[in-house]
C-alpha positions as semicolon CSV with decimal commas, in nm:
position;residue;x (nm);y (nm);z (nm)
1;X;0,000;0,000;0,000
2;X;0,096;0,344;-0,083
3;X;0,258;0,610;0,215
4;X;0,102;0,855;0,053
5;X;0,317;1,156;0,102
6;X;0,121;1,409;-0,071
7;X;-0,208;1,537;-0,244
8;X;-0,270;1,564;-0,633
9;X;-0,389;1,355;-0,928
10;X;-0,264;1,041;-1,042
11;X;-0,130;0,735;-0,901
12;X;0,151;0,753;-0,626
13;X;0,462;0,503;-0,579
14;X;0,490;0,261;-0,298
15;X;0,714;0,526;-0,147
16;X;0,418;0,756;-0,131
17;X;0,533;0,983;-0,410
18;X;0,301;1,151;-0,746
19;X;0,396;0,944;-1,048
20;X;0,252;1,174;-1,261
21;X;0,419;1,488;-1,090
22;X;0,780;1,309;-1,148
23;X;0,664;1,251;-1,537
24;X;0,700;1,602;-1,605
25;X;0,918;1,783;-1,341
26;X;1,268;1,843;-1,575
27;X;1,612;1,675;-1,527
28;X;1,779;2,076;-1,530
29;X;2,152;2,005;-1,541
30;X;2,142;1,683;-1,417
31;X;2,201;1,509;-1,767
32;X;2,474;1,747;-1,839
33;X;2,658;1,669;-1,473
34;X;2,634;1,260;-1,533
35;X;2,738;1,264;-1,892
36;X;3,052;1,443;-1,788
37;X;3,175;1,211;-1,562
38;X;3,077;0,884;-1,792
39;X;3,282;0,700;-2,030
40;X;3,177;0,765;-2,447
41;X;2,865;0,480;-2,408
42;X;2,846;0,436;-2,116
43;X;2,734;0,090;-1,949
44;X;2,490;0,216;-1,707
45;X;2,262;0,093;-1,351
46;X;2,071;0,357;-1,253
47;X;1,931;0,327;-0,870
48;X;1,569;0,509;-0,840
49;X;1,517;0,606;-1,155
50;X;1,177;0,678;-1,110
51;X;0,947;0,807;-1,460
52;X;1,324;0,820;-1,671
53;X;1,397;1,189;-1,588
54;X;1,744;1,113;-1,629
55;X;1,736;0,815;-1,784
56;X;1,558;0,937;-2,107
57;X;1,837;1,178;-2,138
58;X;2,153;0,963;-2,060
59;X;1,996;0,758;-2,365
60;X;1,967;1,021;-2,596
61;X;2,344;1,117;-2,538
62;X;2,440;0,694;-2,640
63;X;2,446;0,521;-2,252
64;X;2,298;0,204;-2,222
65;X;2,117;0,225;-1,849
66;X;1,969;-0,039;-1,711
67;X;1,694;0,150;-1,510
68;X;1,587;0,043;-1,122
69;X;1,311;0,125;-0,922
70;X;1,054;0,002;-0,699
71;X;0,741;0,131;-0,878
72;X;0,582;-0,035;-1,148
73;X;0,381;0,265;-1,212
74;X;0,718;0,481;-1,249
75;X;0,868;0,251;-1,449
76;X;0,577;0,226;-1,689
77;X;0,719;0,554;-1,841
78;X;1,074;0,452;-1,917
79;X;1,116;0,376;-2,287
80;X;1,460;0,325;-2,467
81;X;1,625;0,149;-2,147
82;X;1,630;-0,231;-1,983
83;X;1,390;-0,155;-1,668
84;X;1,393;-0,395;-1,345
85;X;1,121;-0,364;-1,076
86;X;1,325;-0,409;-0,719
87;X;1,396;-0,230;-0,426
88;X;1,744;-0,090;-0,442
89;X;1,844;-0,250;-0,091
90;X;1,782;-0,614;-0,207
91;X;1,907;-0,546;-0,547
92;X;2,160;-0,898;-0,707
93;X;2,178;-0,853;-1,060
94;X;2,487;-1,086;-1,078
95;X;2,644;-0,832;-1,327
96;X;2,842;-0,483;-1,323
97;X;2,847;-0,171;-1,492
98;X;3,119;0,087;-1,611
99;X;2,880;0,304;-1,361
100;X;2,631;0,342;-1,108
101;X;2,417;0,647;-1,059
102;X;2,263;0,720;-0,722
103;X;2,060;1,017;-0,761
104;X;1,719;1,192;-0,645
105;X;1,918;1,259;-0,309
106;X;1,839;0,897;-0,155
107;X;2,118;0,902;0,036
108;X;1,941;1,108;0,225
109;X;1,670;0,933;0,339
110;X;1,638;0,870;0,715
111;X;1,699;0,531;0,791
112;X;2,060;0,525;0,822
113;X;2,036;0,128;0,734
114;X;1,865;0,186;0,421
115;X;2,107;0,464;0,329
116;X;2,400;0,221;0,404
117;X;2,228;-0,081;0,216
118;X;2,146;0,157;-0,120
119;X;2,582;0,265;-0,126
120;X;2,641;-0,096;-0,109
121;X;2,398;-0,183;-0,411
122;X;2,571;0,106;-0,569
123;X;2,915;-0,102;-0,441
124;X;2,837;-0,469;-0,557
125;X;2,724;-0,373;-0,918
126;X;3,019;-0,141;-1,024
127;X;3,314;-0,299;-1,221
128;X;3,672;-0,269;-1,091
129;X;3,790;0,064;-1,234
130;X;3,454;0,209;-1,285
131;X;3,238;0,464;-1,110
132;X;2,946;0,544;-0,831
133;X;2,795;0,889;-0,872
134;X;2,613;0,993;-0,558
135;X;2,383;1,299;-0,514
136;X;2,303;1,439;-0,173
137;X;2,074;1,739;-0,105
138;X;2,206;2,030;0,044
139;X;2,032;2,234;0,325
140;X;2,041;2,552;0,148
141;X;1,756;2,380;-0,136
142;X;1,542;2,433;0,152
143;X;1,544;2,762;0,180
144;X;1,289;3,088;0,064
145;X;0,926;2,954;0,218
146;X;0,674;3,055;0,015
147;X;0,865;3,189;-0,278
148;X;0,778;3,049;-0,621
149;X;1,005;2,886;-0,840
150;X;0,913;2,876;-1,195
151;X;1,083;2,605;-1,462
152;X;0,930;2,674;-1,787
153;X;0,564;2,612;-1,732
154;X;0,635;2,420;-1,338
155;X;0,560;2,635;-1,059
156;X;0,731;2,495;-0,738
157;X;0,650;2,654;-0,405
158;X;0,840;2,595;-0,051
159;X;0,478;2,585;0,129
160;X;0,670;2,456;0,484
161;X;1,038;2,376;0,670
162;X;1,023;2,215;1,019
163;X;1,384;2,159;1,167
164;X;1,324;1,845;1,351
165;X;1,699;1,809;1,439
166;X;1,993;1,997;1,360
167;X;2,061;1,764;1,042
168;X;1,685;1,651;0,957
169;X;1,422;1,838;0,818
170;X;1,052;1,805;0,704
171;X;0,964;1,976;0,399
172;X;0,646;2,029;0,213
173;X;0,628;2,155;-0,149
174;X;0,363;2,260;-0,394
175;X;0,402;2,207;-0,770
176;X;0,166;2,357;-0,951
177;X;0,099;2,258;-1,365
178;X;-0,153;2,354;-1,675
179;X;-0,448;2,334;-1,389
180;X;-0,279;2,078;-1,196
181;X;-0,195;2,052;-0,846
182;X;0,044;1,866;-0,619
183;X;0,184;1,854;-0,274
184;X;0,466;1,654;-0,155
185;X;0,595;1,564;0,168
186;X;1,025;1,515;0,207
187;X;1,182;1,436;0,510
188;X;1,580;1,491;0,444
189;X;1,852;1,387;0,640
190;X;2,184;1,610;0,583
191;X;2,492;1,472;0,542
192;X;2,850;1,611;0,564
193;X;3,159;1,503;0,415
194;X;3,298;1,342;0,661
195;X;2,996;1,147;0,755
196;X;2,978;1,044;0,374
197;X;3,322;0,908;0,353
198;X;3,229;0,689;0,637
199;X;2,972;0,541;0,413
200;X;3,184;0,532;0,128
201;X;3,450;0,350;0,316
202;X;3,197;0,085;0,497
203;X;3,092;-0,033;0,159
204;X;3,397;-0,025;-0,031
205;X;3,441;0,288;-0,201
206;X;3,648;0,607;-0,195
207;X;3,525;0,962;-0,284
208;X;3,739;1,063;-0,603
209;X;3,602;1,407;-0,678
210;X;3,301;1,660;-0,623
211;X;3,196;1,659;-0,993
212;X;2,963;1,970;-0,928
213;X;3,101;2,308;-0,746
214;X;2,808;2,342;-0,526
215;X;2,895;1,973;-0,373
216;X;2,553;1,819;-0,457
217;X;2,725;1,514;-0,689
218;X;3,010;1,321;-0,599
219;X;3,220;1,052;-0,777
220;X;3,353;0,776;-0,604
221;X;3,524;0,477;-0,719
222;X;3,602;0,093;-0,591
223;X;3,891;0,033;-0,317
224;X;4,066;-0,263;-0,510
């Protein structure tokens, strides 16, 4: 059953989140930051990939993904790219890629276990000399209550921030499109360098670079 974590049309993931909201919120730079730090045709798992936001893109520019996610109803949109129906933590494909992406911020969910199982996916599917990208959300994206954000014809609105510790925060956002309305619930756990090198390290991996100035993406690699 869905966690609902929001109001609007549409069906919602097992998560709790709009489907039909992620089918037509834009990738922004996103594309642009992965394809930089891939190899020319790229082999490709992609953790949470949700309605293809990224994934449609990384196709375009020659990657083959392999696309994972826990929603059939997300995954319904994909086209162009191998989809599997799993939940990241439990995820054995019994094969590697030149890279893994970890995106939509799910490192920073929570449940410390869950964030710790979803690196070590990341870990166990990426080939010796290839590459995890991670993205983590920053607490400054959570900033300007009530002030509209406009992508083309998206209108995104930070309705509410509750600090429930110093490193964890509950969110609520309003997306507004052609007539259509959403809300959506996040709950965000911060994490710092440090803390994410501690992660990196548990599973097997080493940070090799911020691949973004503002720190957001990171790309690690194996320890051999």
């Amino acid at each position: 059953m869905s966690r609902q974590k929001g109001t609007g049309p549409g069906a919602f993931s097992p998560e709790g989140d709009p489907v039909e909201l992620y089918a037509i919120l834009r990738a922004g730079r996103t594309p642009q930051v992965v394809d930089a730090a891939l190899p020319r045709k790229a082999d490709v798992l992609e953790l949470g990939a949700g309605t293809g936001r990224l994934t449609h893109p990384l196709v375009a520019l020659g990657h083959q993904v392999v696309a994972v996610d826990h929603s059939a109803d997300m995954l319904a949109k994909i086209e162009g790219a191998e989809t599997v129906l799993a939940e990241i933590p439990d995820l054995h494909l019994g094969r590697t890629f030149d890279a893994v992406v970890l995106g939509s911020c799910l490192v920073n969910l929570p449940d410390a276990e869950v964030r710790y199982e979803m690196m070590a996916a990341a870990r166990r599917h990426v080939r010796p000399g290839g590459r995890v990208l991670i993205e983590r959300a920053l607490p400054e994206w959570f900033t300007g209550v009530g002030e509209p954000r406009v992508w083309d014809d998206i209108t995104a609105t930070l309705l509410k921030v509750e600090q429930l510790t110093p490193d964890l925060v509950r969110a609520l956002m309003e997306y507004r499109w052609q007539g259509r309305r959403w809300t959506h619930l996040q709950i965000v756990h911060f994490l710092g360098e440090a803390t994410l090198d501690d992660y990196l390290e548990a599973v097997g991996l080493r940070r090799d670079e911020w691949i973004t100035e503002d720190t957001s993406w990171l790309a690690a690699s194996p320890v051999n």
